[in-house]
Short mmCIF file of C-alpha atoms in Angstrom, two decimals:
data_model
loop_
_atom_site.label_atom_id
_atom_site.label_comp_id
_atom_site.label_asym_id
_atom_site.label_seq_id
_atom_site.Cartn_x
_atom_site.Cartn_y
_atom_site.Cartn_z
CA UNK K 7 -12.56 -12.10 1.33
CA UNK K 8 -12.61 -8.76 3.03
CA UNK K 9 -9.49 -10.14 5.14
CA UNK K 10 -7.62 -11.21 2.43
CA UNK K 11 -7.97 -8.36 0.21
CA UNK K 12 -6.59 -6.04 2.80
CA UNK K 13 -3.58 -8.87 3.55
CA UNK K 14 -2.56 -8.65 -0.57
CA UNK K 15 -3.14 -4.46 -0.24
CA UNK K 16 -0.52 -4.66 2.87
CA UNK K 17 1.96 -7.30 1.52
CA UNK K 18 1.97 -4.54 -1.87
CA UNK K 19 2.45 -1.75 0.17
CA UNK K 20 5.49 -3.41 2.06
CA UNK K 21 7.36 -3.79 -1.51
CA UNK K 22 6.20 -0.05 -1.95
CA UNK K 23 7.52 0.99 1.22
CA UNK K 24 10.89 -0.59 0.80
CA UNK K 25 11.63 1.07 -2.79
CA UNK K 26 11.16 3.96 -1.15
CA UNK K 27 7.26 5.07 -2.37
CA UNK K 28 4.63 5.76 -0.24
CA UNK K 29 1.36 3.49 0.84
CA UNK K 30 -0.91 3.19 -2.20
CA UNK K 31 -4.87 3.36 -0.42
CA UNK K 32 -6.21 4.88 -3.23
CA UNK K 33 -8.24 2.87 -5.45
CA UNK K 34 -8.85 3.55 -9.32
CA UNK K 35 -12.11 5.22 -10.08
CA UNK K 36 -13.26 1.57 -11.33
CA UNK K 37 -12.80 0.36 -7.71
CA UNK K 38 -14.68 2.93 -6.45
CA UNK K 39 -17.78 3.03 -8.88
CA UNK K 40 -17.94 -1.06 -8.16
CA UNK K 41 -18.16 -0.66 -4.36
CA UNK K 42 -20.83 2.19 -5.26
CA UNK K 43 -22.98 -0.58 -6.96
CA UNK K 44 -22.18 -2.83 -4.83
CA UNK K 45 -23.31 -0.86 -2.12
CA UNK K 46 -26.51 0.30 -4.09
CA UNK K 47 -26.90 -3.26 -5.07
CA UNK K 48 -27.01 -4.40 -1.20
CA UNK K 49 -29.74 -1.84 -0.36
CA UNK K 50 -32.20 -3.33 -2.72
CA UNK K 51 -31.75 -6.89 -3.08
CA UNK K 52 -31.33 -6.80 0.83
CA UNK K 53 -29.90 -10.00 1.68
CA UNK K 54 -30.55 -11.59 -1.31
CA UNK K 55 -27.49 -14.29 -0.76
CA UNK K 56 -27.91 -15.07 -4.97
CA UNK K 57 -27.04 -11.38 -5.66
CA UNK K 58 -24.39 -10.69 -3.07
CA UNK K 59 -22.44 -14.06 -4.74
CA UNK K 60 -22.90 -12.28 -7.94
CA UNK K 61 -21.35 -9.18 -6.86
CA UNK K 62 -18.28 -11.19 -5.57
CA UNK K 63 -17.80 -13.31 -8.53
CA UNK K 64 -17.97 -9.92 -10.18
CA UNK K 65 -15.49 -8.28 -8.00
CA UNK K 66 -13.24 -11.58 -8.34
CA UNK K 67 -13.16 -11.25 -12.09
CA UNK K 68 -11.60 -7.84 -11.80
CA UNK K 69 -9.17 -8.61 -9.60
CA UNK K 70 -8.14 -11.77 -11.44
CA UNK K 71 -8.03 -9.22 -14.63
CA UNK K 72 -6.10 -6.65 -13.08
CA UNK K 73 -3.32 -9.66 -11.85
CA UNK K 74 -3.51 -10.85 -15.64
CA UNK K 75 -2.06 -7.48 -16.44
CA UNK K 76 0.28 -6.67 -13.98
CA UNK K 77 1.81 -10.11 -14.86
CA UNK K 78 1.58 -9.75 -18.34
CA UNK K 79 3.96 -6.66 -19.53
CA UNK K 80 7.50 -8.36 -17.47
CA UNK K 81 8.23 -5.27 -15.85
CA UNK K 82 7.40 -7.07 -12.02
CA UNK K 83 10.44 -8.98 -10.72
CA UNK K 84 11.65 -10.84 -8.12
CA UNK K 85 10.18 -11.08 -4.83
CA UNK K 86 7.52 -8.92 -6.01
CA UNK K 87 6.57 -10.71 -9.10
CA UNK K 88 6.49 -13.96 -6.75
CA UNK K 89 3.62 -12.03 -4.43
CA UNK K 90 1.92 -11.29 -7.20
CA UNK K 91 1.61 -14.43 -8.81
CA UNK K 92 0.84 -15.95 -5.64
CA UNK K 93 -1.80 -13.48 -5.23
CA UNK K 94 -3.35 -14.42 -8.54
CA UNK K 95 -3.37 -17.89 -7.43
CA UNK K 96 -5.16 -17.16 -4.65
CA UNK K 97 -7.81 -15.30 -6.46
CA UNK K 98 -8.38 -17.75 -8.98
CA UNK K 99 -8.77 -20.23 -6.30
CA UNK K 100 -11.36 -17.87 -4.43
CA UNK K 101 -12.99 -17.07 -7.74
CA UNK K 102 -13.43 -21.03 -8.49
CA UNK K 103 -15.15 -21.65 -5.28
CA UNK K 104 -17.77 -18.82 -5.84
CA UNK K 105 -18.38 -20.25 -8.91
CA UNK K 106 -19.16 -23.58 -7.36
CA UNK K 107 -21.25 -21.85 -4.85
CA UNK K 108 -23.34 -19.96 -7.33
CA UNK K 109 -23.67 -23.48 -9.15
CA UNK K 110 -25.21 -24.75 -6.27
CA UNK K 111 -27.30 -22.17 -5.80
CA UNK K 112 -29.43 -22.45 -8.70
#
């Protein structure tokens, strides 16, 4: 998932580049406080494989949230808007199969 997210990030940050803006590695101060509890998270539980599929599905949700409004208000067109819908695809497709995995898991 790590893979992917950084694949999206890039394919983003190639649009950015070639409307002239700069590479956006920043993340909102959301993002940041997540992978903080995430990481806090890990250090207890250990490798508690229940809670780290939590913390995805979690994570997931966001993401799929954040697509939801980027698509939402029109303002993404084109080539761009067809990255980012794919992109949501994708992440509802990822988010489904942790889902099933946390099903079976109980």
């Amino acid at each position: 998932m790590v893979s992917q997210s950084q694949q999206f990030a890039n394919e983003l940050n190639g649009f950015l580049r070639q409307q002239g803006g700069g590479r956006q590695d920043s993340t909102t101060v959301k993002g940041k406080f997540y992978r903080a509890w995430m990481d806090a998270k890990a250090a207890i539980t250990g490798a508690d494989e229940k809670a780290i599929l939590g913390s995805n599905i979690y994570g997931e949700e966001w993401a799929i949230k954040a697509y939801e409004d980027a698509l939402s208000d029109n303002t993404l067109r084109g080539a761009v808007r067809q990255a980012v819908e794919r992109q949501y695809q994708h992440s509802k497709q990822t988010y489904n199969r942790l889902k099933s995995m946390d099903g079976k898991q109980e």
